[in-house]
mmCIF file of C-alpha atoms and ligand atoms in Angstrom:
data_model
loop_
_atom_site.group_PDB
_atom_site.id
_atom_site.type_symbol
_atom_site.label_atom_id
_atom_site.label_comp_id
_atom_site.label_asym_id
_atom_site.label_seq_id
_atom_site.Cartn_x
_atom_site.Cartn_y
_atom_site.Cartn_z
ATOM 1 C CA MET A 1 10.758 15.989 -2.340
ATOM 2 C CA ARG A 2 11.206 12.339 -1.427
ATOM 3 C CA VAL A 3 8.057 10.181 -1.597
ATOM 4 C CA LEU A 4 8.148 6.663 -0.140
ATOM 5 C CA SER A 5 5.759 3.789 0.447
ATOM 6 C CA GLY A 6 5.761 0.018 0.720
ATOM 7 C CA ILE A 7 3.321 -2.846 0.462
ATOM 8 C CA GLN A 8 3.275 -6.295 2.017
ATOM 9 C CA PRO A 9 3.516 -9.253 -0.346
ATOM 10 C CA SER A 10 0.482 -10.816 1.223
ATOM 11 C CA GLY A 11 -1.748 -11.823 -1.677
ATOM 12 C CA ASN A 12 -3.694 -10.349 -4.523
ATOM 13 C CA LEU A 13 -3.854 -6.617 -5.031
ATOM 14 C CA HIS A 14 -7.248 -5.033 -4.619
ATOM 15 C CA LEU A 15 -8.849 -1.700 -5.515
ATOM 16 C CA GLY A 16 -8.088 -0.312 -2.014
ATOM 17 C CA ASN A 17 -4.360 -0.924 -2.432
ATOM 18 C CA TYR A 18 -4.429 0.415 -5.963
ATOM 19 C CA PHE A 19 -6.240 3.710 -5.390
ATOM 20 C CA ALA A 20 -4.835 4.539 -1.932
ATOM 21 C CA MET A 21 -1.245 3.719 -2.650
ATOM 22 C CA MET A 22 -0.040 2.211 -5.942
ATOM 23 C CA LYS A 23 -1.738 4.529 -8.428
ATOM 24 C CA ARG A 24 -0.659 7.618 -6.486
ATOM 25 C CA MET A 25 2.925 6.375 -6.154
ATOM 26 C CA ILE A 26 3.078 5.811 -9.913
ATOM 27 C CA GLU A 27 1.768 9.327 -10.520
ATOM 28 C CA TYR A 28 4.287 10.823 -8.073
ATOM 29 C CA GLN A 29 7.228 9.355 -9.916
ATOM 30 C CA THR A 30 6.916 11.828 -12.813
ATOM 31 C CA ASP A 31 8.113 14.759 -10.721
ATOM 32 C CA HIS A 32 9.314 13.396 -7.371
ATOM 33 C CA GLU A 33 12.090 11.228 -6.081
ATOM 34 C CA LEU A 34 10.292 7.958 -5.426
ATOM 35 C CA PHE A 35 11.182 5.056 -3.109
ATOM 36 C CA CYS A 36 8.863 2.096 -3.479
ATOM 37 C CA PHE A 37 9.346 -1.352 -1.983
ATOM 38 C CA VAL A 38 7.919 -4.749 -1.155
ATOM 39 C CA VAL A 39 8.038 -5.313 2.595
ATOM 40 C CA ASN A 40 8.900 -8.993 2.952
ATOM 41 C CA TYR A 41 10.471 -8.590 6.429
ATOM 42 C CA HIS A 42 7.088 -7.311 7.583
ATOM 43 C CA ALA A 43 5.364 -10.269 5.938
ATOM 44 C CA LEU A 44 7.476 -12.620 8.087
ATOM 45 C CA THR A 45 5.308 -11.576 11.023
ATOM 46 C CA THR A 46 2.339 -13.478 9.580
ATOM 47 C CA VAL A 47 3.533 -15.741 6.702
ATOM 48 C CA PHE A 48 5.249 -18.930 7.864
ATOM 49 C CA ASP A 49 5.549 -20.724 4.534
ATOM 50 C CA ALA A 50 8.855 -19.974 2.786
ATOM 51 C CA GLU A 51 7.679 -20.924 -0.694
ATOM 52 C CA LYS A 52 4.574 -18.782 -0.320
ATOM 53 C CA LEU A 53 6.601 -15.773 0.837
ATOM 54 C CA ARG A 54 9.026 -16.164 -2.088
ATOM 55 C CA ARG A 55 6.229 -16.436 -4.635
ATOM 56 C CA GLN A 56 4.196 -13.565 -3.250
ATOM 57 C CA THR A 57 7.248 -11.298 -3.050
ATOM 58 C CA PHE A 58 8.092 -11.996 -6.682
ATOM 59 C CA GLU A 59 4.500 -11.433 -7.759
ATOM 60 C CA ALA A 60 4.304 -8.136 -5.858
ATOM 61 C CA CYS A 61 7.402 -6.971 -7.763
ATOM 62 C CA CYS A 62 5.717 -7.938 -11.056
ATOM 63 C CA ASP A 63 2.498 -6.130 -10.019
ATOM 64 C CA PHE A 64 4.271 -2.837 -9.432
ATOM 65 C CA LEU A 65 6.367 -3.070 -12.577
ATOM 66 C CA ALA A 66 3.312 -3.914 -14.663
ATOM 67 C CA LEU A 67 1.352 -0.992 -13.224
ATOM 68 C CA GLY A 68 4.079 1.409 -14.275
ATOM 69 C CA ILE A 69 6.795 1.814 -11.677
ATOM 70 C CA ASP A 70 9.796 2.847 -13.748
ATOM 71 C CA PRO A 71 12.856 1.214 -12.177
ATOM 72 C CA GLU A 72 15.225 3.572 -14.034
ATOM 73 C CA LYS A 73 13.566 6.679 -12.737
ATOM 74 C CA SER A 74 12.491 5.487 -9.279
ATOM 75 C CA ILE A 75 14.121 3.419 -6.575
ATOM 76 C CA PHE A 76 12.149 0.177 -6.525
ATOM 77 C CA TYR A 77 13.390 -2.685 -4.328
ATOM 78 C CA VAL A 78 12.626 -5.535 -1.971
ATOM 79 C CA GLN A 79 12.969 -4.582 1.705
ATOM 80 C CA SER A 80 15.195 -7.522 2.671
ATOM 81 C CA ASP A 81 17.708 -6.624 -0.056
ATOM 82 C CA VAL A 82 18.663 -3.667 2.164
ATOM 83 C CA PRO A 83 19.333 -5.430 5.490
ATOM 84 C CA GLU A 84 20.588 -2.127 6.975
ATOM 85 C CA VAL A 85 16.931 -1.474 7.809
ATOM 86 C CA THR A 86 17.040 -4.143 10.524
ATOM 87 C CA GLU A 87 20.026 -2.489 12.216
ATOM 88 C CA LEU A 88 18.210 0.813 12.209
ATOM 89 C CA THR A 89 15.147 -0.961 13.661
ATOM 90 C CA TRP A 90 17.242 -2.053 16.637
ATOM 91 C CA ILE A 91 18.653 1.436 17.141
ATOM 92 C CA LEU A 92 15.155 2.957 16.971
ATOM 93 C CA SER A 93 13.737 0.335 19.348
ATOM 94 C CA ASN A 94 15.605 2.031 22.161
ATOM 95 C CA VAL A 95 13.803 5.339 21.733
ATOM 96 C CA THR A 96 10.413 3.645 21.240
ATOM 97 C CA PRO A 97 8.349 3.620 24.444
ATOM 98 C CA MET A 98 6.546 0.335 25.188
ATOM 99 C CA GLY A 99 3.342 2.321 25.705
ATOM 100 C CA LEU A 100 3.483 3.596 22.122
ATOM 101 C CA LEU A 101 3.545 0.035 20.758
ATOM 102 C CA GLU A 102 0.963 -1.187 23.259
ATOM 103 C CA ARG A 103 -1.501 1.347 21.872
ATOM 104 C CA GLY A 104 -1.036 0.001 18.306
ATOM 105 C CA HIS A 105 -4.421 -0.706 16.656
ATOM 106 C CA SER A 106 -2.951 -2.986 14.061
ATOM 107 C CA TYR A 107 -1.306 -5.284 16.663
ATOM 108 C CA LYS A 108 -4.486 -5.343 18.731
ATOM 109 C CA ASP A 109 -6.672 -6.081 15.680
ATOM 110 C CA LYS A 110 -4.417 -8.835 14.404
ATOM 111 C CA THR A 111 -4.161 -10.632 17.742
ATOM 112 C CA ALA A 112 -7.919 -10.192 18.327
ATOM 113 C CA LYS A 113 -8.460 -11.949 14.982
ATOM 114 C CA GLY A 114 -6.481 -14.913 16.254
ATOM 115 C CA ILE A 115 -3.112 -14.245 14.611
ATOM 116 C CA ALA A 116 -0.498 -15.622 17.030
ATOM 117 C CA SER A 117 1.188 -12.838 18.924
ATOM 118 C CA ASN A 118 4.972 -12.660 18.463
ATOM 119 C CA HIS A 119 7.645 -10.035 19.005
ATOM 120 C CA GLY A 120 7.843 -9.236 15.278
ATOM 121 C CA LEU A 121 4.142 -8.454 15.143
ATOM 122 C CA PHE A 122 4.457 -6.211 18.208
ATOM 123 C CA ALA A 123 7.575 -4.428 16.915
ATOM 124 C CA TYR A 124 6.151 -4.086 13.362
ATOM 125 C CA PRO A 125 5.750 -0.278 13.658
ATOM 126 C CA VAL A 126 9.444 0.157 14.576
ATOM 127 C CA LEU A 127 10.511 -1.690 11.418
ATOM 128 C CA MET A 128 8.100 0.506 9.466
ATOM 129 C CA ALA A 129 9.629 3.631 11.046
ATOM 130 C CA ALA A 130 13.081 2.356 10.032
ATOM 131 C CA ASP A 131 11.803 1.807 6.456
ATOM 132 C CA ILE A 132 10.863 5.443 6.266
ATOM 133 C CA LEU A 133 13.649 7.127 8.279
ATOM 134 C CA LEU A 134 16.446 5.177 6.562
ATOM 135 C CA TYR A 135 15.772 7.089 3.355
ATOM 136 C CA GLY A 136 14.923 10.555 4.646
ATOM 137 C CA ALA A 137 11.406 10.379 3.176
ATOM 138 C CA ASP A 138 9.334 13.589 3.309
ATOM 139 C CA ARG A 139 5.970 12.179 2.312
ATOM 140 C CA VAL A 140 4.340 8.755 2.683
ATOM 141 C CA PRO A 141 1.212 7.939 0.589
ATOM 142 C CA VAL A 142 -0.930 5.288 2.326
ATOM 143 C CA GLY A 143 -4.555 4.530 3.226
ATOM 144 C CA LYS A 144 -6.138 5.635 6.500
ATOM 145 C CA ASP A 145 -5.432 2.308 8.218
ATOM 146 C CA GLN A 146 -1.734 3.254 8.235
ATOM 147 C CA LYS A 147 -2.258 6.654 9.843
ATOM 148 C CA GLN A 148 -1.334 5.485 13.334
ATOM 149 C CA HIS A 149 1.826 3.804 12.036
ATOM 150 C CA LEU A 150 2.853 7.109 10.464
ATOM 151 C CA GLU A 151 2.178 8.937 13.722
ATOM 152 C CA MET A 152 4.384 6.420 15.519
ATOM 153 C CA THR A 153 7.137 6.974 12.940
ATOM 154 C CA ARG A 154 6.944 10.713 13.564
ATOM 155 C CA ASP A 155 7.066 10.213 17.357
ATOM 156 C CA ILE A 156 10.080 7.925 17.058
ATOM 157 C CA ALA A 157 11.921 10.344 14.742
ATOM 158 C CA LEU A 158 11.226 13.310 17.049
ATOM 159 C CA LYS A 159 12.334 11.386 20.122
ATOM 160 C CA PHE A 160 15.532 10.273 18.396
ATOM 161 C CA ASN A 161 16.313 13.808 17.210
ATOM 162 C CA GLN A 162 15.652 15.176 20.693
ATOM 163 C CA THR A 163 17.880 12.584 22.326
ATOM 164 C CA TYR A 164 20.776 12.531 19.861
ATOM 165 C CA GLY A 165 20.490 15.747 17.825
ATOM 166 C CA GLU A 166 18.981 16.362 14.364
ATOM 167 C CA THR A 167 19.354 13.109 12.439
ATOM 168 C CA PHE A 168 16.113 12.087 10.747
ATOM 169 C CA VAL A 169 13.563 13.813 8.531
ATOM 170 C CA VAL A 170 10.145 13.788 10.238
ATOM 171 C CA PRO A 171 7.807 12.501 7.474
ATOM 172 C CA GLU A 172 4.288 13.668 6.574
ATOM 173 C CA PRO A 173 1.504 11.131 5.946
ATOM 174 C CA ASP A 174 -0.290 11.614 2.629
ATOM 175 C CA ILE A 175 -3.881 10.339 2.949
ATOM 176 C CA PRO A 176 -6.413 12.152 0.701
ATOM 177 C CA ASP A 177 -10.056 11.832 1.810
ATOM 178 C CA SER A 178 -11.195 10.518 -1.572
ATOM 179 C CA VAL A 179 -9.222 7.255 -1.189
ATOM 180 C CA ALA A 180 -8.572 7.086 2.563
ATOM 181 C CA MET A 181 -10.972 4.175 3.022
ATOM 182 C CA VAL A 182 -12.096 2.309 -0.093
ATOM 183 C CA PRO A 183 -15.139 0.144 0.746
ATOM 184 C CA GLY A 184 -15.279 -3.579 0.036
ATOM 185 C CA ILE A 185 -18.218 -5.335 -1.626
ATOM 186 C CA ASP A 186 -19.990 -5.553 1.761
ATOM 187 C CA GLY A 187 -19.543 -1.827 2.512
ATOM 188 C CA GLN A 188 -16.852 -2.377 5.204
ATOM 189 C CA LYS A 189 -13.229 -1.358 4.558
ATOM 190 C CA MET A 190 -11.898 -3.404 1.622
ATOM 191 C CA SER A 191 -9.279 -5.756 3.015
ATOM 192 C CA LYS A 192 -7.716 -9.110 2.163
ATOM 193 C CA SER A 193 -8.459 -10.261 5.672
ATOM 194 C CA TYR A 194 -12.208 -9.538 5.384
ATOM 195 C CA GLY A 195 -12.692 -11.502 2.137
ATOM 196 C CA ASN A 196 -14.545 -8.533 0.599
ATOM 197 C CA THR A 197 -12.071 -7.414 -2.052
ATOM 198 C CA ILE A 198 -12.256 -6.683 -5.749
ATOM 199 C CA ASP A 199 -8.871 -7.851 -7.026
ATOM 200 C CA ILE A 200 -7.354 -5.977 -9.923
ATOM 201 C CA PHE A 201 -5.657 -8.927 -11.625
ATOM 202 C CA SER A 202 -8.296 -11.621 -11.164
ATOM 203 C CA SER A 203 -9.867 -13.524 -14.082
ATOM 204 C CA ARG A 204 -12.956 -12.061 -15.718
ATOM 205 C CA GLY A 205 -15.103 -14.730 -14.048
ATOM 206 C CA VAL A 206 -13.863 -13.967 -10.537
ATOM 207 C CA LEU A 207 -14.094 -10.228 -11.146
ATOM 208 C CA LYS A 208 -17.684 -10.584 -12.343
ATOM 209 C CA LYS A 209 -18.588 -12.577 -9.261
ATOM 210 C CA SER A 210 -17.189 -9.907 -6.901
ATOM 211 C CA VAL A 211 -18.728 -6.945 -8.744
ATOM 212 C CA MET A 212 -22.154 -8.597 -8.942
ATOM 213 C CA ALA A 213 -21.928 -9.281 -5.171
ATOM 214 C CA ILE A 214 -21.537 -5.571 -4.257
ATOM 215 C CA LYS A 215 -24.173 -4.916 -1.616
ATOM 216 C CA THR A 216 -26.950 -2.510 -2.693
ATOM 217 C CA ASP A 217 -30.167 -1.496 -0.959
ATOM 218 C CA ALA A 218 -33.708 -2.591 -1.833
ATOM 219 C CA THR A 219 -34.968 0.704 -3.326
ATOM 220 C CA PRO A 220 -37.408 -0.212 -6.167
ATOM 221 C CA ILE A 221 -36.246 0.552 -9.738
ATOM 222 C CA GLU A 222 -38.867 3.286 -10.221
ATOM 223 C CA GLU A 223 -37.683 5.264 -7.182
ATOM 224 C CA PRO A 224 -34.638 7.599 -6.949
ATOM 225 C CA LYS A 225 -31.577 6.129 -5.210
ATOM 226 C CA ASP A 226 -29.168 7.664 -2.697
ATOM 227 C CA PRO A 227 -25.653 7.847 -4.170
ATOM 228 C CA ASP A 228 -24.112 9.004 -0.886
ATOM 229 C CA THR A 229 -24.836 5.776 0.977
ATOM 230 C CA CYS A 230 -24.219 3.430 -1.956
ATOM 231 C CA THR A 231 -21.064 1.267 -2.014
ATOM 232 C CA LEU A 232 -21.503 0.665 -5.750
ATOM 233 C CA PHE A 233 -21.509 4.424 -6.357
ATOM 234 C CA ALA A 234 -18.400 4.893 -4.181
ATOM 235 C CA LEU A 235 -16.503 2.164 -6.025
ATOM 236 C CA TYR A 236 -17.534 3.301 -9.503
ATOM 237 C CA SER A 237 -16.603 6.922 -8.618
ATOM 238 C CA LEU A 238 -12.981 5.897 -8.155
ATOM 239 C CA PHE A 239 -12.783 5.412 -11.919
ATOM 240 C CA LEU A 240 -14.662 8.580 -12.900
ATOM 241 C CA ASP A 241 -13.672 12.230 -13.274
ATOM 242 C CA LYS A 242 -15.752 15.015 -11.706
ATOM 243 C CA ASN A 243 -18.144 15.342 -14.673
ATOM 244 C CA GLN A 244 -18.686 11.615 -14.971
ATOM 245 C CA GLN A 245 -19.364 11.411 -11.231
ATOM 246 C CA LYS A 246 -21.955 14.165 -11.628
ATOM 247 C CA GLU A 247 -23.655 12.276 -14.466
ATOM 248 C CA LEU A 248 -23.762 9.067 -12.445
ATOM 249 C CA ARG A 249 -25.216 11.004 -9.501
ATOM 250 C CA GLU A 250 -27.974 12.375 -11.762
ATOM 251 C CA ARG A 251 -28.804 8.853 -12.954
ATOM 252 C CA TYR A 252 -29.126 7.773 -9.295
ATOM 253 C CA LEU A 253 -31.429 10.678 -8.497
ATOM 254 C CA ALA A 254 -33.743 9.987 -11.464
ATOM 255 C CA PRO A 255 -36.211 7.082 -11.312
ATOM 256 C CA GLY A 256 -35.474 3.947 -13.352
ATOM 257 C CA LEU A 257 -31.862 3.172 -12.472
ATOM 258 C CA LYS A 258 -31.096 -0.542 -12.192
ATOM 259 C CA TYR A 259 -28.194 -1.436 -9.920
ATOM 260 C CA SER A 260 -27.466 -4.451 -12.121
ATOM 261 C CA ASP A 261 -26.846 -2.132 -15.119
ATOM 262 C CA VAL A 262 -24.416 -0.035 -13.089
ATOM 263 C CA LYS A 263 -22.650 -3.204 -11.949
ATOM 264 C CA LYS A 264 -22.204 -4.364 -15.542
ATOM 265 C CA GLU A 265 -20.723 -0.984 -16.484
ATOM 266 C CA LEU A 266 -18.393 -1.080 -13.498
ATOM 267 C CA LEU A 267 -17.304 -4.618 -14.375
ATOM 268 C CA ASN A 268 -16.363 -3.516 -17.894
ATOM 269 C CA THR A 269 -14.615 -0.400 -16.618
ATOM 270 C CA ILE A 270 -12.474 -2.369 -14.158
ATOM 271 C CA TRP A 271 -11.680 -5.019 -16.739
ATOM 272 C CA ASP A 272 -10.709 -2.484 -19.424
ATOM 273 C CA THR A 273 -8.688 -0.323 -17.013
ATOM 274 C CA PHE A 274 -6.451 -3.186 -15.985
ATOM 275 C CA THR A 275 -6.231 -5.113 -19.280
ATOM 276 C CA PRO A 276 -2.973 -3.506 -20.481
ATOM 277 C CA TYR A 277 -1.407 -3.989 -17.036
ATOM 278 C CA ARG A 278 -2.594 -7.600 -16.892
ATOM 279 C CA GLU A 279 -0.753 -8.302 -20.139
ATOM 280 C CA GLN A 280 2.403 -6.555 -18.911
ATOM 281 C CA ARG A 281 2.225 -8.499 -15.682
ATOM 282 C CA GLU A 282 2.204 -11.831 -17.523
ATOM 283 C CA GLU A 283 5.380 -10.772 -19.308
ATOM 284 C CA TYR A 284 7.178 -10.056 -16.051
ATOM 285 C CA ILE A 285 5.868 -13.231 -14.410
ATOM 286 C CA ASN A 286 7.265 -15.240 -17.320
ATOM 287 C CA ASN A 287 10.601 -13.456 -17.167
ATOM 288 C CA PRO A 288 11.961 -13.878 -13.627
ATOM 289 C CA ASP A 289 15.564 -13.135 -14.635
ATOM 290 C CA ARG A 290 14.580 -9.731 -15.908
ATOM 291 C CA VAL A 291 12.695 -9.000 -12.675
ATOM 292 C CA ARG A 292 15.625 -10.196 -10.566
ATOM 293 C CA LYS A 293 17.997 -7.811 -12.384
ATOM 294 C CA ILE A 294 15.628 -4.895 -11.919
ATOM 295 C CA MET A 295 15.283 -5.599 -8.207
ATOM 296 C CA ALA A 296 19.058 -5.923 -7.748
ATOM 297 C CA MET A 297 19.545 -2.533 -9.384
ATOM 298 C CA GLY A 298 16.896 -0.991 -7.110
ATOM 299 C CA ALA A 299 18.475 -2.477 -3.992
ATOM 300 C CA GLU A 300 21.852 -1.037 -4.925
ATOM 301 C CA LYS A 301 20.385 2.452 -5.324
ATOM 302 C CA ALA A 302 18.392 2.185 -2.083
ATOM 303 C CA ARG A 303 21.418 0.923 -0.189
ATOM 304 C CA ALA A 304 23.502 3.898 -1.269
ATOM 305 C CA VAL A 305 20.997 6.308 0.327
ATOM 306 C CA GLY A 306 20.182 4.088 3.320
ATOM 307 C CA SER A 307 23.773 3.447 4.327
ATOM 308 C CA ASP A 308 24.420 7.197 4.700
ATOM 309 C CA TYR A 309 21.489 7.640 7.093
ATOM 310 C CA LEU A 310 22.480 4.512 8.992
ATOM 311 C CA ALA A 311 26.101 5.721 9.322
ATOM 312 C CA LEU A 312 24.854 9.024 10.722
ATOM 313 C CA ALA A 313 22.567 7.255 13.211
ATOM 314 C CA ARG A 314 25.395 4.913 14.291
ATOM 315 C CA LYS A 315 27.672 7.893 14.851
ATOM 316 C CA ASN A 316 25.069 9.954 16.695
ATOM 317 C CA VAL A 317 24.251 7.175 19.171
ATOM 318 C CA GLY A 318 27.945 6.424 19.739
ATOM 319 C CA LEU A 319 28.396 3.091 18.002
ATOM 320 C CA ASN A 320 31.547 4.428 16.279
ATOM 321 C CA TYR A 321 33.790 3.720 19.284
ATOM 322 C CA TYR A 322 37.052 3.696 17.300
HETATM 323 P P1 ADP B 401 -5.007 -5.213 3.365
HETATM 324 O O1 ADP B 401 -5.772 -4.476 4.436
HETATM 325 O O2 ADP B 401 -5.907 -5.699 2.287
HETATM 326 O O3 ADP B 401 -4.121 -6.321 3.932
HETATM 327 P P2 ADP B 401 -2.500 -3.780 3.057
HETATM 328 O O4 ADP B 401 -2.377 -3.669 4.537
HETATM 329 O O5 ADP B 401 -1.554 -4.692 2.333
HETATM 330 O O6 ADP B 401 -4.021 -4.160 2.686
HETATM 331 O O7 ADP B 401 -2.381 -2.312 2.467
HETATM 332 C C1 ADP B 401 -1.452 -1.838 1.506
HETATM 333 C C2 ADP B 401 -1.731 -0.370 1.254
HETATM 334 O O8 ADP B 401 -3.046 -0.192 0.760
HETATM 335 C C3 ADP B 401 -1.622 0.513 2.512
HETATM 336 O O9 ADP B 401 -1.124 1.774 2.143
HETATM 337 C C4 ADP B 401 -3.060 0.610 2.974
HETATM 338 O O10 ADP B 401 -3.292 1.777 3.740
HETATM 339 C C5 ADP B 401 -3.796 0.663 1.647
HETATM 340 N N1 ADP B 401 -5.149 0.109 1.769
HETATM 341 C C6 ADP B 401 -5.495 -1.178 1.953
HETATM 342 N N2 ADP B 401 -6.838 -1.317 1.982
HETATM 343 C C7 ADP B 401 -7.354 -0.077 1.811
HETATM 344 C C8 ADP B 401 -8.683 0.445 1.733
HETATM 345 N N3 ADP B 401 -9.742 -0.351 1.820
HETATM 346 N N4 ADP B 401 -8.841 1.776 1.555
HETATM 347 C C9 ADP B 401 -7.766 2.585 1.451
HETATM 348 N N5 ADP B 401 -6.493 2.149 1.507
HETATM 349 C C10 ADP B 401 -6.279 0.843 1.675
HETATM 350 N N1 LIG B 402 2.481 -1.346 7.079
HETATM 351 C C1 LIG B 402 2.224 -1.087 5.694
HETATM 352 C C2 LIG B 402 0.942 -1.854 5.267
HETATM 353 O O1 LIG B 402 0.585 -2.841 5.856
HETATM 354 C C3 LIG B 402 3.371 -1.515 4.810
HETATM 355 C C4 LIG B 402 4.631 -0.746 5.062
HETATM 356 C C5 LIG B 402 5.776 -1.216 5.624
HETATM 357 C C6 LIG B 402 4.861 0.616 4.735
HETATM 358 N N2 LIG B 402 6.734 -0.249 5.641
HETATM 359 C C7 LIG B 402 6.204 0.893 5.122
HETATM 360 C C8 LIG B 402 4.075 1.627 4.168
HETATM 361 C C9 LIG B 402 6.761 2.169 4.959
HETATM 362 C C10 LIG B 402 4.631 2.885 4.007
HETATM 363 C C11 LIG B 402 5.971 3.159 4.398
HETATM 364 O O2 LIG B 402 0.342 -1.490 4.325
#
């Protein structure tokens, strides 16, 4: 089975990105064919500073490598190193109804937030469909916010296959309930654009500040607390197995629990979990030539698969006139 997902190089990685996508991708690579990439063409829709885009793309590559993507085993690349995806985007655009894009939540949310509307932002889901269909992916691990984009990809693939004959694999979204929507420190969805993230590679000082700012209710220490409505509980649970979650739940239900104690434990857990990766990341950051070579190898492997699907699509729509 082919598993594929991408992430925008748009800033620091947070716990939502890690648990919904990166950690699961890294686990999949042991027994699946994995395609993982940094979507810098998508980032062009909102980042208009070339140096910033370059730096963030490089850092996103280092993040994934440090967290354990194995470039020998998996196909790990930067989106723009396989420019075939833009040709497929154009081909797919012609079987993408305007109405489908007009219903896009992500476009509506971004423009409502004041991001300038442009054609790239509007057509973003078609490029995402091309990312997925170019490689015949079966399964796409993402968070719930990407569900509609996956539905659009499926609609586009079905419409293409109906119009031109079986060409593309229709992919399945992979969104487990436990990580579908990781809350931020204010209890809303954790997101870079809401300023409520806990970043996995931040300094100890910054991490402490975010963890201590997790919103909790005003239940007095001597009263039992409700784990099911507590953001702190939800975030800590991401790091715990079933038994540990049960123990934490029991501590909540007994009188005497101090939220500040739980926050200190969570701070240490996050710090310790990411310490080995933080060290690895520094090594990659300080070794750009090594990273460049790895990414070039990944692009070559991705291109080999992508060019076959693109050739088939070109033939099926009639671009091979000779
Ligand atoms: P952000 O909303 O912070 O800009 P991205 O759009 O870059 O995050 O998301 C990258 C990946 O992480 C996607 O698969 C997305 O679904 C997932 N993701 C982001 N935030 C969350 C969250 N709070 N809960 C679950 N998944 C998330
Ligand atoms: N739109 C996704 C996000 O913002 C990123 C993305 C682009 C993606 N192409 C993809 C995710 C293909 C999965 C598969 O997070």
